[in-house]
PDB file of C-alpha atoms in Angstrom:
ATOM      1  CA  UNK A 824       6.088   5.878   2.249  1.00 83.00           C
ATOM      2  CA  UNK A 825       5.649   9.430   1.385  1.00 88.00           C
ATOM      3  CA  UNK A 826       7.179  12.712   2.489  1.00 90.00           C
ATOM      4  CA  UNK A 827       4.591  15.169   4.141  1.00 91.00           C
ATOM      5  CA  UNK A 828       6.252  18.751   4.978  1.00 89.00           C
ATOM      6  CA  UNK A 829       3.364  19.668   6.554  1.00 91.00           C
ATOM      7  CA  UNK A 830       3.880  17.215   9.541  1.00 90.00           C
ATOM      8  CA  UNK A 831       7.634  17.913   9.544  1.00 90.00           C
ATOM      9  CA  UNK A 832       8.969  19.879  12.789  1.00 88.00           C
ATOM     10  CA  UNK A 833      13.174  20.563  13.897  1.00 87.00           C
ATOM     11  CA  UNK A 834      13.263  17.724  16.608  1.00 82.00           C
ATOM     12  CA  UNK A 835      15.665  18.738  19.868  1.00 75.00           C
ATOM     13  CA  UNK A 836      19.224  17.085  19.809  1.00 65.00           C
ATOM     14  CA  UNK A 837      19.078  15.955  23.489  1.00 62.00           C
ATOM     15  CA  UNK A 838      15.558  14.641  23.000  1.00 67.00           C
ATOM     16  CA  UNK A 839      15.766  11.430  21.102  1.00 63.00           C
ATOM     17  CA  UNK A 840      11.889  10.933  21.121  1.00 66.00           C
ATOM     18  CA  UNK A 841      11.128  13.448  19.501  1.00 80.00           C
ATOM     19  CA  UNK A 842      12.871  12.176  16.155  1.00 86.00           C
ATOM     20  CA  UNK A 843      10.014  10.360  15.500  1.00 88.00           C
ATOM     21  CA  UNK A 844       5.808  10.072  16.085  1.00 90.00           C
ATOM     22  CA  UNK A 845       3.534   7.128  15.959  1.00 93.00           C
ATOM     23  CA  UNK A 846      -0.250   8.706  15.072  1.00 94.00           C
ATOM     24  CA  UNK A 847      -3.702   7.353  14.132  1.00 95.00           C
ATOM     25  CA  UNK A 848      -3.628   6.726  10.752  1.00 93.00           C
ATOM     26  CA  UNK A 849      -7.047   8.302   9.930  1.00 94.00           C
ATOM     27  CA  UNK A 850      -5.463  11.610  11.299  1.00 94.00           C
ATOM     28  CA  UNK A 851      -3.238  12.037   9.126  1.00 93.00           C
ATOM     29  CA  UNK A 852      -3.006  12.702   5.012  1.00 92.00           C
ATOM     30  CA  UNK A 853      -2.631   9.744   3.491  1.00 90.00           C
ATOM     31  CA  UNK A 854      -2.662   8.634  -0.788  1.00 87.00           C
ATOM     32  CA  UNK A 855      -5.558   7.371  -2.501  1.00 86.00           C
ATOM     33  CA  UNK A 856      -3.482   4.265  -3.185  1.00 86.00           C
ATOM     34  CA  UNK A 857      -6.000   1.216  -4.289  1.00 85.00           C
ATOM     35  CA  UNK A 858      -5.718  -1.732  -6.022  1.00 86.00           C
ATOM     36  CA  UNK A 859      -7.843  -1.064  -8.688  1.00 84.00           C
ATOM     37  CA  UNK A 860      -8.608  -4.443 -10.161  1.00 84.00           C
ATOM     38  CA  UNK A 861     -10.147  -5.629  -6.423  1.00 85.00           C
ATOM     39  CA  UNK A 862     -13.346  -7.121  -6.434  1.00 87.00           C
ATOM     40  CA  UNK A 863     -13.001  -6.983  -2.333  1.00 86.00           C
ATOM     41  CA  UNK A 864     -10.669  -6.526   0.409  1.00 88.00           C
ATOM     42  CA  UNK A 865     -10.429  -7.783   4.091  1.00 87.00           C
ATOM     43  CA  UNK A 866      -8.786  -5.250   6.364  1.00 88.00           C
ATOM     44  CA  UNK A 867      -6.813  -7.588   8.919  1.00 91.00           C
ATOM     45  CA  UNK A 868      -6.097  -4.575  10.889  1.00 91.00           C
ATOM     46  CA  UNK A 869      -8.640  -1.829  11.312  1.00 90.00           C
ATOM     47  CA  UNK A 870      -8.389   1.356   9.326  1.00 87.00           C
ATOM     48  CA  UNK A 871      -9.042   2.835  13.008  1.00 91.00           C
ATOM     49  CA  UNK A 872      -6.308   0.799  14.645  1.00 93.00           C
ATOM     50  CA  UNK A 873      -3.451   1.412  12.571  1.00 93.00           C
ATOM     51  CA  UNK A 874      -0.713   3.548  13.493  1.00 95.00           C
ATOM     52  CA  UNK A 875       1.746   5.829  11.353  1.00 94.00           C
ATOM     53  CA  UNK A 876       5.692   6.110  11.703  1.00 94.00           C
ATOM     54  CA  UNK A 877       6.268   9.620  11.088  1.00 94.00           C
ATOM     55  CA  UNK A 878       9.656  11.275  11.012  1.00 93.00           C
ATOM     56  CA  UNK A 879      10.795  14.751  11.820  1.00 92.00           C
ATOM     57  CA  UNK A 880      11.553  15.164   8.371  1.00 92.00           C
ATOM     58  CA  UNK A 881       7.759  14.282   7.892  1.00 93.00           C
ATOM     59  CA  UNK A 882       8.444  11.016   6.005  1.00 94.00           C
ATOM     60  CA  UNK A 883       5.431   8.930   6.686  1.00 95.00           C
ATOM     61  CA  UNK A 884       5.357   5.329   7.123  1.00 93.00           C
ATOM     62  CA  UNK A 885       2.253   3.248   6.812  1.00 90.00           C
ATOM     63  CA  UNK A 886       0.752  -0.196   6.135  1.00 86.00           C
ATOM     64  CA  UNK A 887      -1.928  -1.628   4.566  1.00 84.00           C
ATOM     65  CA  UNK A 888      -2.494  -5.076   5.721  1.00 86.00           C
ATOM     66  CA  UNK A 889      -5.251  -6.638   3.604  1.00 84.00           C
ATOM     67  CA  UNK A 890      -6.163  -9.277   1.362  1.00 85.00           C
ATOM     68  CA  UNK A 891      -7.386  -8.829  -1.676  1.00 83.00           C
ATOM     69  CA  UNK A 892      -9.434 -10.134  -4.332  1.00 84.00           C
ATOM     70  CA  UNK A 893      -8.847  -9.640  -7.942  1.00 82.00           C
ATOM     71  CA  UNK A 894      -9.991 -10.646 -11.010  1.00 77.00           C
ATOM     72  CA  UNK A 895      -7.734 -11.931 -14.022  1.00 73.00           C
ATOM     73  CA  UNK A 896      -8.859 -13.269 -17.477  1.00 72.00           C
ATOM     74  CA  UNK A 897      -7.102 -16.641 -18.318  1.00 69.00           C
ATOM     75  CA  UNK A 898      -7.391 -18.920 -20.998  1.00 67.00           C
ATOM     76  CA  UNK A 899      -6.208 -21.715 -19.486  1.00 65.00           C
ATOM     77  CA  UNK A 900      -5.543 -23.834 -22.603  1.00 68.00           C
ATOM     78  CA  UNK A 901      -2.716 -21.532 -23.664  1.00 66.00           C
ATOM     79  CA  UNK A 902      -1.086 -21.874 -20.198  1.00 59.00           C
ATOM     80  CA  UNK A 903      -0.092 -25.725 -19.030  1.00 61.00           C
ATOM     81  CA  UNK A 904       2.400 -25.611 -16.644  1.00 62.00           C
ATOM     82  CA  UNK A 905       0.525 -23.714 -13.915  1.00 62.00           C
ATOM     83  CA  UNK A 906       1.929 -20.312 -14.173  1.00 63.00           C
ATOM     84  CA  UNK A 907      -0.281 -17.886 -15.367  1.00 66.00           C
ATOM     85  CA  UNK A 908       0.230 -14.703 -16.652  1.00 67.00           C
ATOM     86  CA  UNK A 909      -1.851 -11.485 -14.634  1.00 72.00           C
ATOM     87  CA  UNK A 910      -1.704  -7.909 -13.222  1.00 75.00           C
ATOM     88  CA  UNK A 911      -2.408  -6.379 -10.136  1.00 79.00           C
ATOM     89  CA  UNK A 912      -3.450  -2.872 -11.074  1.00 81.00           C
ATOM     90  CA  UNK A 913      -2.418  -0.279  -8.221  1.00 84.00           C
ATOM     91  CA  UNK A 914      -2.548   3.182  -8.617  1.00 84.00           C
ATOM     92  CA  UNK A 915      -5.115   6.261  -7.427  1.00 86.00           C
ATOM     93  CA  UNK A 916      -8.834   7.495  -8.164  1.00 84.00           C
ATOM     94  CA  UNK A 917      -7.307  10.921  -7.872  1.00 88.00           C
ATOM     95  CA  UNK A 918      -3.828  11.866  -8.866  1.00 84.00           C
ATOM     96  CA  UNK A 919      -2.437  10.790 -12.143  1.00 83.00           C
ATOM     97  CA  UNK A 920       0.438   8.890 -13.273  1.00 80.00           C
ATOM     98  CA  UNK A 921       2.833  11.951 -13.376  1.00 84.00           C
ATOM     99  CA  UNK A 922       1.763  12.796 -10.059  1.00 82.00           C
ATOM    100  CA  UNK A 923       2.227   9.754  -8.147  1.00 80.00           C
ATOM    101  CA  UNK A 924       5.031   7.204  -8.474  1.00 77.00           C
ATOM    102  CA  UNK A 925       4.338   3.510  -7.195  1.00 76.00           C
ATOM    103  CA  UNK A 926       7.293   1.373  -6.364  1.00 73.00           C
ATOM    104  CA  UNK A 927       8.437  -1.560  -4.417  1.00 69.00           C
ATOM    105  CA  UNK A 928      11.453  -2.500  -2.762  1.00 66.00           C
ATOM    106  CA  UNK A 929      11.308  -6.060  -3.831  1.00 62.00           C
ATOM    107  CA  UNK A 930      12.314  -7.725  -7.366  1.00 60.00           C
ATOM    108  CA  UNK A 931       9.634 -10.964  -6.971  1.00 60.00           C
ATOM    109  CA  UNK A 932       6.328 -10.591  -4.978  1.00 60.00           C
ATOM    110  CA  UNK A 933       5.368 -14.040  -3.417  1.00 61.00           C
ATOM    111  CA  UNK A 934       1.945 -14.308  -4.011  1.00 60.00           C
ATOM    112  CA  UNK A 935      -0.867 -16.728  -2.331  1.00 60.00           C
ATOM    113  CA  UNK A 936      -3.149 -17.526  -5.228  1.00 57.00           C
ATOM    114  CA  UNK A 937      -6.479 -19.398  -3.999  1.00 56.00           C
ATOM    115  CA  UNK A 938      -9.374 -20.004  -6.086  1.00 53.00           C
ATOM    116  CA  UNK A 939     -11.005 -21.745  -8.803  1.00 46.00           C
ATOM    117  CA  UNK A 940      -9.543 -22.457 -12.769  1.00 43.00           C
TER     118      UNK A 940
END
């Protein structure tokens, strides 16, 4: 979610449709937001088939629904009881840390781990 003023517009009061938009996502601005530890991701939606929310106020909603493969180093004889310790780096090829700010809106992230130890 990001705010975009240059999408914004002063939506009618007796028009209720035109509080909000639903565009192509490729025709719009979007963040160089990556997961910068991938190895490879599966779109399981088409860049070309995904649609923006975007609100009068030009907040922009989008998803990214992918899956992802990452590396990790592990030393699995420190770790025994199946948990392992590893990051998921996100961030951008372009902006720095001061200019972007990456959160999420949930205290645990449930995680499908599949692969080989």
């Amino acid at each position: 979610t990001w705010n975009d003023l240059i999408i914004s517009w002063t939506p009618s009061a007796a028009d209720s449709f035109t509080q909000r938009l639903l565009l192509k996502e490729t025709t719009i601005w979007r963040p160089d937001i990556a997961v910068l530890n991938s190895l490879e991701q599966t779109q399981i939606i088409s860049e070309d088939d995904r649609l923006a929310e975007v609100l009068a106020d030009g907040t922009v909603f989008t998803t990214n629904p992918s899956v992802y493969d990452t590396w990790c180093r592990l030393n699995v004889s420190i770790y025994n009881n199946q948990q392992y310790p590893f990051s998921i780096n996100i961030g951008s090829w372009v902006y720095t840390a001061n200019e972007t700010q990456i959160t999420t809106n949930q205290t645990e992230i449930r995680l499908d781990v599949a692969g080989t130890v």
